[in-house]
Amino acid sequence: MAVNKRYNTTILISSVIWMFLALCANSIFADGTTERVHTILTLLCLLTYLIGIINWCKVGCRFLSAYVLFMLYAMFSTIGQPIAYLLNVSGELLSVYAFHSIVEVNRYLRFLLLCISGMNVGVAIALFKKRNCVGLDDQIKSYTHNTFKSKYSQILNILTVISWSYVILNCLKMLVLRQSYGYAEFYDMRVASNSMLGALLSTTAVILFFWSVFHKKHTKILYACVLITMFLYMIIGVRTQAISMLAILCICTPITHPQFFKKKFIPLWIVMAIFAFAGIGLIATFRTETIGTSSLTTGNTLIDSLYETTTEMGFSARTAILAMEAIDYGFPHHQTILTSIINGFIPLVSNLPLIQNETMHLAEWITDYAMSYNNGIGFCFIGEMYVNFGKLGWIFMIFYGWLVAFLENFAYKRIIKGKWLLAFCILFVLCEQIFYARGEMILTMGNIRACVYISVIWLIIKMFCDSPSYTYKQ
């Protein structure tokens, strides 16, 4: 019987088989307390991440994508320290192992293995039909040959200038504050000063960046704006926004400048990626003190910097271990994922008793639980899976994997067809969602809500511009 070439059958079957093997490994190593078990589980988790990325690329999806960036960031955040442990990195850097036993780490790795295997199955389901996969070549072809015209260009150009001026000025304002305040104080001030207008302008800036780039308008200027803001965010220590800006560049640059992504440039990009990854550790350096007193001269070699970045990112494993411990000791489950999504799409529901009872800021909770009084320890998506669903959290990861893969390719399809607003909103949320690897779903709530408001405002603008009383001048 001939295999139907319209389907990625092999990828789906292999993902399901790997999921079954992960379940078997969980059963076999259920009582695993040795370092040998730790080594096996760490390598299985690493292999599972790599399989997910390879399968994504193998079915025709692009390597530089929000999905791959999430998987890479999640990999270093969740198994960064276990990998460093296998490499006999200095014990001073392995903070997770200073707080938790090898038994606790092994238990966490078993759950992580199931979660990532489940996500791979979800991605395979979303990409089962080959027509659901949008490759980079199709996007480049569409960008090169299609010319999208809009009668709203004048309005959108004005909004682009206003929104990006706000973003850059806001970055400079934060930079000035960081020269006087440590990151913890700065973070509290930043949260207190957050406004819906600011969120709308920041979201509008990213959406209009996509719009301008795909319409071949002011491309160089806007790329410069993104690079400047990414650099400023890194200095300030706002890792979430810096990663989001990097993701935006990774999505757009291969389409607008494919000549720089030919095979002969691969070694150069690998070298640049290594140095960039080592430089991520600088963000942590900037967060420990005020900018005026911090120093870039650490004296570390490149290998040392890579180790420090890996172990610093890998500290997220501790938040998941603590969350699993708290739930198993009787802390009640909370449906934070569902309430965050509802709050994002439906304003004014946060005061409902049902929503209030299930809503909680997991990073603050786990910081208090860990009795970390000097600074917050963050959170990670694996911990949130356990808080919401317990040991069955890996089942939800099947849905999450399907959703992420479907939405990213759906957005690329709509861009090719010239239907841009929903597509750019999706890409914006996915770029912000990369930080979910070491964050929590509630951080996405504001982004979703901003996209909802912008969509409503855009519909109003269209109604005004399309009315008989408005005459558009070409």
CSV table of C-alpha atoms in Angstrom, one decimal:
chain,number,residue,atom,x,y,z
A,1,MET,CA,0.0,0.0,0.0
A,2,ALA,CA,1.5,3.3,-1.1
A,3,VAL,CA,2.0,6.0,1.5
A,4,ASN,CA,-0.1,9.2,0.9
A,5,LYS,CA,2.4,11.9,0.3
A,6,ARG,CA,0.0,14.6,1.5
A,7,TYR,CA,0.6,13.4,5.1
A,8,ASN,CA,3.6,13.4,7.5
A,9,THR,CA,2.7,10.0,8.8
A,10,THR,CA,6.3,8.9,9.8
A,11,ILE,CA,6.7,12.0,12.1
A,12,LEU,CA,3.4,11.4,13.8
A,13,ILE,CA,4.0,7.7,14.3
A,14,SER,CA,7.6,8.2,15.6
A,15,SER,CA,6.4,10.9,18.0
A,16,VAL,CA,3.7,8.6,19.4
A,17,ILE,CA,6.2,5.8,19.8
A,18,TRP,CA,8.7,8.1,21.6
A,19,MET,CA,5.8,9.2,23.9
A,20,PHE,CA,5.2,5.5,24.7
A,21,LEU,CA,8.9,5.0,25.5
A,22,ALA,CA,8.8,8.1,27.7
A,23,LEU,CA,5.9,6.6,29.7
A,24,CYS,CA,7.9,3.3,30.0
A,25,ALA,CA,11.0,5.2,31.2
A,26,ASN,CA,8.9,6.9,33.8
A,27,SER,CA,7.7,3.5,35.1
A,28,ILE,CA,11.1,1.9,35.0
A,29,PHE,CA,12.9,4.8,36.8
A,30,ALA,CA,10.0,5.6,39.1
A,31,ASP,CA,12.2,4.7,42.1
A,32,GLY,CA,15.5,5.8,40.5
A,33,THR,CA,17.7,7.4,43.1
A,34,THR,CA,21.2,6.9,41.5
A,35,GLU,CA,23.3,9.2,39.4
A,36,ARG,CA,23.2,6.6,36.7
A,37,VAL,CA,19.4,7.2,36.4
A,38,HIS,CA,20.0,10.9,36.5
A,39,THR,CA,22.4,10.6,33.5
A,40,ILE,CA,19.9,8.5,31.5
A,41,LEU,CA,17.0,10.9,32.2
A,42,THR,CA,19.0,14.0,31.4
A,43,LEU,CA,20.1,12.5,28.1
A,44,LEU,CA,16.6,11.4,27.3
A,45,CYS,CA,15.2,14.9,27.9
A,46,LEU,CA,18.0,16.4,25.8
A,47,LEU,CA,17.3,13.9,23.0
A,48,THR,CA,13.5,14.6,23.2
A,49,TYR,CA,14.1,18.4,22.7
A,50,LEU,CA,16.3,17.7,19.7
A,51,ILE,CA,13.8,15.3,18.2
A,52,GLY,CA,11.1,17.9,18.5
A,53,ILE,CA,13.3,20.5,16.6
A,54,ILE,CA,14.4,18.0,14.0
A,55,ASN,CA,10.8,16.8,13.3
A,56,TRP,CA,9.7,20.4,12.9
A,57,CYS,CA,12.4,21.1,10.3
A,58,LYS,CA,12.0,17.7,8.6
A,59,VAL,CA,8.3,18.4,7.7
A,60,GLY,CA,9.3,21.6,6.0
A,61,CYS,CA,8.9,24.2,8.7
A,62,ARG,CA,11.6,26.8,9.0
A,63,PHE,CA,14.4,26.5,11.6
A,64,LEU,CA,14.4,30.2,12.6
A,65,SER,CA,10.9,30.3,14.1
A,66,ALA,CA,9.1,31.1,17.3
A,67,TYR,CA,8.6,27.4,18.0
A,68,VAL,CA,12.3,26.5,17.6
A,69,LEU,CA,13.4,29.4,19.7
A,70,PHE,CA,10.9,28.3,22.4
A,71,MET,CA,12.3,24.8,22.4
A,72,LEU,CA,15.9,25.9,22.6
A,73,TYR,CA,15.1,28.4,25.4
A,74,ALA,CA,13.1,25.7,27.2
A,75,MET,CA,15.9,23.2,26.8
A,76,PHE,CA,18.5,25.4,28.5
A,77,SER,CA,16.0,26.6,31.1
A,78,THR,CA,14.9,23.1,32.1
A,79,ILE,CA,17.9,20.9,31.7
A,80,GLY,CA,20.7,23.5,31.7
A,81,GLN,CA,22.0,22.5,35.2
A,82,PRO,CA,21.5,18.8,34.7
A,83,ILE,CA,23.6,19.0,31.6
A,84,ALA,CA,26.2,21.1,33.4
A,85,TYR,CA,26.2,18.5,36.2
A,86,LEU,CA,27.0,15.7,33.7
A,87,LEU,CA,29.9,17.9,32.5
A,88,ASN,CA,31.3,18.2,36.0
A,89,VAL,CA,30.9,22.0,36.0
A,90,SER,CA,31.9,23.7,39.3
A,91,GLY,CA,29.5,23.0,42.1
A,92,GLU,CA,29.2,26.7,42.8
A,93,LEU,CA,27.2,27.1,39.6
A,94,LEU,CA,24.9,24.2,40.3
A,95,SER,CA,22.5,26.0,42.6
A,96,VAL,CA,19.7,23.5,41.9
A,97,TYR,CA,21.8,20.7,43.3
A,98,ALA,CA,22.7,22.8,46.4
A,99,PHE,CA,19.0,23.0,47.3
A,100,HIS,CA,17.7,19.6,46.1
A,101,SER,CA,18.7,16.0,46.2
A,102,ILE,CA,19.4,13.8,43.2
A,103,VAL,CA,16.1,12.0,44.0
A,104,GLU,CA,14.1,15.2,43.6
A,105,VAL,CA,15.9,16.2,40.4
A,106,ASN,CA,15.3,12.7,38.9
A,107,ARG,CA,11.6,13.0,39.8
A,108,TYR,CA,11.5,16.4,38.0
A,109,LEU,CA,13.3,15.0,35.0
A,110,ARG,CA,10.8,12.2,34.6
A,111,PHE,CA,7.9,14.6,34.5
A,112,LEU,CA,9.8,16.9,32.1
A,113,LEU,CA,10.5,14.0,29.8
A,114,LEU,CA,6.7,13.3,29.6
A,115,CYS,CA,5.9,16.9,29.0
A,116,ILE,CA,8.3,17.5,26.1
A,117,SER,CA,7.4,14.1,24.6
A,118,GLY,CA,3.7,15.2,24.8
A,119,MET,CA,4.5,18.5,23.2
A,120,ASN,CA,6.3,16.7,20.3
A,121,VAL,CA,3.1,14.6,19.7
A,122,GLY,CA,1.0,17.8,19.6
A,123,VAL,CA,3.3,19.4,17.1
A,124,ALA,CA,3.2,16.2,14.9
A,125,ILE,CA,-0.6,16.2,15.0
A,126,ALA,CA,-0.7,19.9,13.9
A,127,LEU,CA,1.7,19.2,11.0
A,128,PHE,CA,0.2,15.8,10.1
A,129,LYS,CA,-1.3,17.3,6.9
A,130,LYS,CA,1.5,18.7,4.8
A,131,ARG,CA,-0.6,21.6,3.7
A,132,ASN,CA,-0.4,22.9,7.2
A,133,CYS,CA,3.3,23.4,6.9
A,134,VAL,CA,4.6,26.7,5.5
A,135,GLY,CA,8.2,26.6,4.5
A,136,LEU,CA,10.6,29.5,4.3
A,137,ASP,CA,10.9,29.3,0.5
A,138,ASP,CA,7.1,29.9,0.2
A,139,GLN,CA,7.4,32.9,2.4
A,140,ILE,CA,10.4,34.3,0.5
A,141,LYS,CA,8.6,33.8,-2.8
A,142,SER,CA,5.5,35.5,-1.6
A,143,TYR,CA,7.5,38.5,-0.2
A,144,THR,CA,9.5,38.8,-3.4
A,145,HIS,CA,6.7,38.7,-5.9
A,146,ASN,CA,3.7,40.1,-4.1
A,147,THR,CA,3.0,43.7,-3.6
A,148,PHE,CA,0.5,44.5,-0.9
A,149,LYS,CA,-1.1,47.9,-1.1
A,150,SER,CA,-3.2,49.5,1.6
A,151,LYS,CA,-5.3,52.6,1.5
A,152,TYR,CA,-4.6,53.0,5.2
A,153,SER,CA,-0.8,53.6,4.6
A,154,GLN,CA,-0.9,57.2,5.8
A,155,ILE,CA,-2.6,56.3,9.1
A,156,LEU,CA,-0.4,53.3,9.7
A,157,ASN,CA,2.8,55.3,9.0
A,158,ILE,CA,1.8,57.9,11.5
A,159,LEU,CA,1.0,55.2,14.1
A,160,THR,CA,4.4,53.5,13.4
A,161,VAL,CA,6.3,56.7,14.2
A,162,ILE,CA,4.2,57.3,17.4
A,163,SER,CA,4.5,53.8,18.7
A,164,TRP,CA,8.2,53.3,18.0
A,165,SER,CA,9.0,56.7,19.4
A,166,TYR,CA,7.2,55.6,22.6
A,167,VAL,CA,9.1,52.3,22.8
A,168,ILE,CA,12.5,53.9,22.4
A,169,LEU,CA,11.8,56.8,24.7
A,170,ASN,CA,10.5,54.3,27.3
A,171,CYS,CA,13.6,52.2,27.0
A,172,LEU,CA,15.8,55.3,27.6
A,173,LYS,CA,13.6,56.2,30.6
A,174,MET,CA,14.1,52.8,32.0
A,175,LEU,CA,17.9,53.0,31.4
A,176,VAL,CA,18.1,56.2,33.4
A,177,LEU,CA,16.2,54.6,36.3
A,178,ARG,CA,18.5,51.6,36.3
A,179,GLN,CA,21.5,53.9,36.8
A,180,SER,CA,20.0,54.7,40.2
A,181,TYR,CA,18.1,51.6,41.2
A,182,GLY,CA,18.9,47.9,41.5
A,183,TYR,CA,16.9,45.5,39.3
A,184,ALA,CA,14.5,44.5,42.2
A,185,GLU,CA,13.6,48.1,43.0
A,186,PHE,CA,13.4,48.9,39.3
A,187,TYR,CA,11.1,45.9,38.7
A,188,ASP,CA,8.7,47.0,41.3
A,189,MET,CA,8.6,50.5,39.9
A,190,ARG,CA,8.1,49.2,36.4
A,191,VAL,CA,5.2,47.0,37.4
A,192,ALA,CA,3.6,49.8,39.3
A,193,SER,CA,3.9,52.2,36.4
A,194,ASN,CA,2.5,49.8,33.8
A,195,SER,CA,-0.5,51.2,31.9
A,196,MET,CA,-2.8,49.9,29.3
A,197,LEU,CA,-1.8,52.8,27.0
A,198,GLY,CA,1.8,51.8,27.2
A,199,ALA,CA,1.0,48.2,26.5
A,200,LEU,CA,-1.1,49.2,23.5
A,201,LEU,CA,1.7,51.4,22.1
A,202,SER,CA,4.3,48.7,22.6
A,203,THR,CA,2.1,46.0,21.0
A,204,THR,CA,1.2,48.4,18.1
A,205,ALA,CA,4.9,49.0,17.5
A,206,VAL,CA,5.6,45.3,17.0
A,207,ILE,CA,2.5,44.7,14.8
A,208,LEU,CA,3.3,47.7,12.7
A,209,PHE,CA,6.9,46.5,12.4
A,210,PHE,CA,5.6,43.3,10.9
A,211,TRP,CA,3.2,45.3,8.6
A,212,SER,CA,5.9,47.7,7.4
A,213,VAL,CA,8.5,45.0,6.8
A,214,PHE,CA,6.2,42.7,4.9
A,215,HIS,CA,5.0,45.7,2.9
A,216,LYS,CA,8.6,46.7,2.2
A,217,LYS,CA,8.3,50.0,3.9
A,218,HIS,CA,11.0,51.6,6.1
A,219,THR,CA,12.6,48.2,6.5
A,220,LYS,CA,16.1,49.4,7.4
A,221,ILE,CA,14.9,52.0,9.9
A,222,LEU,CA,12.6,49.6,11.7
A,223,TYR,CA,15.3,46.9,11.9
A,224,ALA,CA,17.6,49.6,13.5
A,225,CYS,CA,14.8,50.4,16.0
A,226,VAL,CA,14.4,46.7,16.9
A,227,LEU,CA,18.2,46.3,17.3
A,228,ILE,CA,18.5,49.4,19.5
A,229,THR,CA,15.6,48.4,21.8
A,230,MET,CA,16.9,44.8,22.1
A,231,PHE,CA,20.3,46.2,23.1
A,232,LEU,CA,18.8,48.6,25.6
A,233,TYR,CA,16.6,45.8,27.1
A,234,MET,CA,19.7,43.7,27.6
A,235,ILE,CA,21.5,46.4,29.4
A,236,ILE,CA,18.5,47.2,31.5
A,237,GLY,CA,18.1,43.5,32.3
A,238,VAL,CA,14.6,43.1,30.9
A,239,ARG,CA,15.2,39.7,29.5
A,240,THR,CA,11.5,39.1,28.4
A,241,GLN,CA,11.5,41.9,25.9
A,242,ALA,CA,15.0,41.3,24.7
A,243,ILE,CA,14.2,37.8,23.8
A,244,SER,CA,11.0,38.9,22.1
A,245,MET,CA,12.9,41.4,19.9
A,246,LEU,CA,15.4,38.7,19.0
A,247,ALA,CA,12.5,36.4,18.0
A,248,ILE,CA,11.0,39.2,15.8
A,249,LEU,CA,14.3,39.5,14.0
A,250,CYS,CA,14.6,35.7,13.5
A,251,ILE,CA,11.2,35.6,12.0
A,252,CYS,CA,11.5,38.5,9.5
A,253,THR,CA,15.2,38.7,8.5
A,254,PRO,CA,15.4,35.3,6.7
A,255,ILE,CA,12.4,36.5,4.6
A,256,THR,CA,13.6,40.0,3.8
A,257,HIS,CA,17.3,39.2,3.4
A,258,PRO,CA,17.6,35.6,2.4
A,259,GLN,CA,21.0,36.2,0.8
A,260,PHE,CA,22.5,36.3,4.3
A,261,PHE,CA,21.2,32.8,5.2
A,262,LYS,CA,22.8,30.7,2.5
A,263,LYS,CA,24.7,27.6,3.4
A,264,LYS,CA,28.1,29.4,3.2
A,265,PHE,CA,27.1,31.7,6.0
A,266,ILE,CA,26.1,28.8,8.4
A,267,PRO,CA,29.5,28.6,10.1
A,268,LEU,CA,29.4,32.4,10.7
A,269,TRP,CA,25.9,32.2,12.2
A,270,ILE,CA,27.0,29.3,14.5
A,271,VAL,CA,29.9,31.3,15.8
A,272,MET,CA,27.8,34.4,16.3
A,273,ALA,CA,25.1,32.3,18.1
A,274,ILE,CA,27.7,30.9,20.5
A,275,PHE,CA,29.0,34.4,21.4
A,276,ALA,CA,25.5,35.7,21.7
A,277,PHE,CA,24.5,32.9,24.0
A,278,ALA,CA,27.5,33.5,26.2
A,279,GLY,CA,26.6,37.1,26.3
A,280,ILE,CA,23.1,36.3,27.7
A,281,GLY,CA,24.8,35.9,31.0
A,282,LEU,CA,25.5,39.6,31.0
A,283,ILE,CA,21.8,40.2,31.5
A,284,ALA,CA,22.1,38.5,34.8
A,285,THR,CA,25.2,40.5,35.7
A,286,PHE,CA,23.3,43.8,35.0
A,287,ARG,CA,20.4,42.6,37.1
A,288,THR,CA,22.5,42.2,40.3
A,289,GLU,CA,23.4,45.9,40.7
A,290,THR,CA,22.8,49.3,39.2
A,291,ILE,CA,24.1,49.9,35.7
A,292,GLY,CA,26.6,52.5,36.8
A,293,THR,CA,28.4,50.2,39.1
A,294,SER,CA,28.3,46.9,37.0
A,295,SER,CA,31.2,45.9,34.9
A,296,LEU,CA,31.5,44.0,31.6
A,297,THR,CA,35.0,42.8,32.4
A,298,THR,CA,34.4,39.5,34.2
A,299,GLY,CA,37.7,38.0,33.2
A,300,ASN,CA,35.9,34.7,32.2
A,301,THR,CA,36.9,32.7,29.1
A,302,LEU,CA,34.3,31.9,26.5
A,303,ILE,CA,33.8,28.4,28.0
A,304,ASP,CA,33.2,29.9,31.4
A,305,SER,CA,30.7,32.3,30.1
A,306,LEU,CA,28.8,29.5,28.3
A,307,TYR,CA,28.7,27.5,31.5
A,308,GLU,CA,27.5,30.5,33.5
A,309,THR,CA,24.7,31.3,31.0
A,310,THR,CA,23.6,27.6,30.9
A,311,THR,CA,23.5,27.2,34.7
A,312,GLU,CA,21.9,30.6,35.3
A,313,MET,CA,19.1,29.8,32.8
A,314,GLY,CA,18.9,26.3,34.2
A,315,PHE,CA,18.0,27.6,37.6
A,316,SER,CA,14.3,27.5,36.4
A,317,ALA,CA,14.4,23.7,37.2
A,318,ARG,CA,14.3,24.6,40.9
A,319,THR,CA,11.0,26.4,40.5
A,320,ALA,CA,9.4,23.3,39.0
A,321,ILE,CA,10.9,21.1,41.7
A,322,LEU,CA,9.5,23.3,44.4
A,323,ALA,CA,6.1,23.5,42.7
A,324,MET,CA,5.9,19.7,42.5
A,325,GLU,CA,6.9,19.4,46.1
A,326,ALA,CA,4.2,21.9,47.2
A,327,ILE,CA,1.4,20.3,45.3
A,328,ASP,CA,2.4,16.8,46.5
A,329,TYR,CA,2.4,18.1,50.1
A,330,GLY,CA,-1.2,19.3,49.7
A,331,PHE,CA,-1.1,22.7,48.2
A,332,PRO,CA,-4.3,22.9,46.1
A,333,HIS,CA,-4.2,22.9,42.3
A,334,HIS,CA,-5.1,26.2,40.5
A,335,GLN,CA,-6.2,26.6,36.9
A,336,THR,CA,-3.9,29.5,36.2
A,337,ILE,CA,-3.5,28.7,32.5
A,338,LEU,CA,-7.3,28.8,31.8
A,339,THR,CA,-7.9,32.0,33.9
A,340,SER,CA,-5.0,33.8,32.3
A,341,ILE,CA,-6.3,33.1,28.8
A,342,ILE,CA,-9.9,34.0,29.8
A,343,ASN,CA,-8.6,37.3,31.4
A,344,GLY,CA,-6.7,38.0,28.2
A,345,PHE,CA,-9.6,37.6,25.8
A,346,ILE,CA,-12.4,38.8,28.1
A,347,PRO,CA,-11.8,42.0,30.0
A,348,LEU,CA,-13.5,42.8,33.3
A,349,VAL,CA,-13.9,39.2,34.3
A,350,SER,CA,-11.0,39.2,36.8
A,351,ASN,CA,-13.4,40.3,39.6
A,352,LEU,CA,-15.6,37.2,39.3
A,353,PRO,CA,-15.2,35.0,42.3
A,354,LEU,CA,-14.5,31.9,40.2
A,355,ILE,CA,-11.7,33.7,38.4
A,356,GLN,CA,-10.3,35.2,41.5
A,357,ASN,CA,-10.1,31.9,43.3
A,358,GLU,CA,-8.1,30.3,40.5
A,359,THR,CA,-5.8,33.3,39.7
A,360,MET,CA,-2.4,33.5,41.3
A,361,HIS,CA,1.0,34.9,40.5
A,362,LEU,CA,3.0,31.7,40.5
A,363,ALA,CA,6.4,33.4,40.5
A,364,GLU,CA,5.6,35.4,43.7
A,365,TRP,CA,4.1,32.3,45.3
A,366,ILE,CA,7.1,30.1,44.6
A,367,THR,CA,9.5,32.8,45.8
A,368,ASP,CA,7.6,33.0,49.1
A,369,TYR,CA,7.5,29.2,49.3
A,370,ALA,CA,11.3,29.0,48.8
A,371,MET,CA,11.7,31.8,51.4
A,372,SER,CA,13.9,33.8,48.9
A,373,TYR,CA,13.6,37.2,50.5
A,374,ASN,CA,16.3,39.0,48.6
A,375,ASN,CA,15.1,38.4,45.0
A,376,GLY,CA,12.5,36.5,43.0
A,377,ILE,CA,13.4,33.1,41.6
A,378,GLY,CA,10.9,33.2,38.6
A,379,PHE,CA,9.0,30.2,37.4
A,380,CYS,CA,8.7,27.9,34.4
A,381,PHE,CA,6.1,26.2,32.2
A,382,ILE,CA,6.8,22.8,33.6
A,383,GLY,CA,6.0,23.9,37.1
A,384,GLU,CA,2.8,25.5,35.9
A,385,MET,CA,1.7,22.2,34.2
A,386,TYR,CA,2.1,20.5,37.6
A,387,VAL,CA,0.3,23.2,39.5
A,388,ASN,CA,-2.6,23.0,37.1
A,389,PHE,CA,-2.9,19.3,36.3
A,390,GLY,CA,-0.5,17.5,38.6
A,391,LYS,CA,1.1,14.3,37.2
A,392,LEU,CA,-1.2,14.5,34.1
A,393,GLY,CA,0.2,17.9,33.0
A,394,TRP,CA,2.0,16.2,30.1
A,395,ILE,CA,-1.4,15.6,28.5
A,396,PHE,CA,-2.1,19.3,28.4
A,397,MET,CA,1.3,19.7,26.7
A,398,ILE,CA,0.0,17.7,23.7
A,399,PHE,CA,-2.6,20.4,23.2
A,400,TYR,CA,-0.1,23.2,23.8
A,401,GLY,CA,2.3,21.7,21.2
A,402,TRP,CA,-0.5,21.4,18.7
A,403,LEU,CA,-1.6,25.0,19.4
A,404,VAL,CA,1.8,26.6,19.0
A,405,ALA,CA,2.6,24.7,15.8
A,406,PHE,CA,-0.8,25.3,14.3
A,407,LEU,CA,-0.9,29.1,15.1
A,408,GLU,CA,2.6,29.8,13.8
A,409,ASN,CA,2.0,28.2,10.4
A,410,PHE,CA,-1.6,29.6,10.3
A,411,ALA,CA,-0.1,33.1,10.7
A,412,TYR,CA,2.4,32.5,7.9
A,413,LYS,CA,-0.4,31.3,5.6
A,414,ARG,CA,-2.4,34.5,6.2
A,415,ILE,CA,0.6,36.7,5.6
A,416,ILE,CA,1.1,35.0,2.2
A,417,LYS,CA,-2.6,35.7,1.4
A,418,GLY,CA,-2.3,39.4,2.5
A,419,LYS,CA,-4.5,39.0,5.6
A,420,TRP,CA,-2.2,40.5,8.1
A,421,LEU,CA,-3.8,41.8,11.3
A,422,LEU,CA,-4.6,38.5,12.9
A,423,ALA,CA,-1.4,37.0,11.6
A,424,PHE,CA,0.7,39.7,13.2
A,425,CYS,CA,-1.1,39.5,16.5
A,426,ILE,CA,-0.5,35.8,16.6
A,427,LEU,CA,3.2,36.2,15.8
A,428,PHE,CA,3.5,38.9,18.4
A,429,VAL,CA,2.0,36.7,21.1
A,430,LEU,CA,4.2,33.7,20.1
A,431,CYS,CA,7.3,35.8,20.2
A,432,GLU,CA,6.4,37.0,23.7
A,433,GLN,CA,5.4,33.4,24.6
A,434,ILE,CA,9.0,32.2,24.1
A,435,PHE,CA,9.7,33.5,27.7
A,436,TYR,CA,7.0,31.1,28.9
A,437,ALA,CA,9.9,28.6,29.0
A,438,ARG,CA,10.9,30.2,32.3
A,439,GLY,CA,7.8,32.2,33.1
A,440,GLU,CA,4.1,31.7,33.6
A,441,MET,CA,1.0,32.0,31.5
A,442,ILE,CA,-0.2,35.1,33.3
A,443,LEU,CA,2.6,37.1,31.6
A,444,THR,CA,0.8,36.5,28.2
A,445,MET,CA,-2.5,37.8,29.5
A,446,GLY,CA,-1.6,41.5,28.9
A,447,ASN,CA,-0.3,40.7,25.3
A,448,ILE,CA,-3.5,39.0,24.4
A,449,ARG,CA,-5.6,41.7,25.8
A,450,ALA,CA,-3.6,44.4,24.0
A,451,CYS,CA,-4.1,42.5,20.7
A,452,VAL,CA,-7.9,42.3,21.3
A,453,TYR,CA,-8.1,46.1,22.0
A,454,ILE,CA,-6.0,46.9,18.9
A,455,SER,CA,-8.2,44.7,16.7
A,456,VAL,CA,-11.3,46.5,18.0
A,457,ILE,CA,-9.6,49.9,17.4
A,458,TRP,CA,-8.6,48.9,13.9
A,459,LEU,CA,-12.1,47.9,13.0
A,460,ILE,CA,-13.3,51.3,14.2
A,461,ILE,CA,-10.6,53.0,12.0
A,462,LYS,CA,-11.7,51.0,9.0
A,463,MET,CA,-15.3,51.9,9.6
A,464,PHE,CA,-14.3,55.6,9.7
A,465,CYS,CA,-12.1,55.4,6.6
A,466,ASP,CA,-14.6,53.4,4.6
A,467,SER,CA,-17.5,55.7,5.4
A,468,PRO,CA,-18.8,58.0,2.6
A,469,SER,CA,-17.7,61.1,4.5
A,470,TYR,CA,-14.0,60.1,4.3
A,471,THR,CA,-12.1,60.4,1.0
A,472,TYR,CA,-8.8,58.7,0.7
A,473,LYS,CA,-6.1,60.5,-1.4
A,474,GLN,CA,-3.6,58.3,-3.2
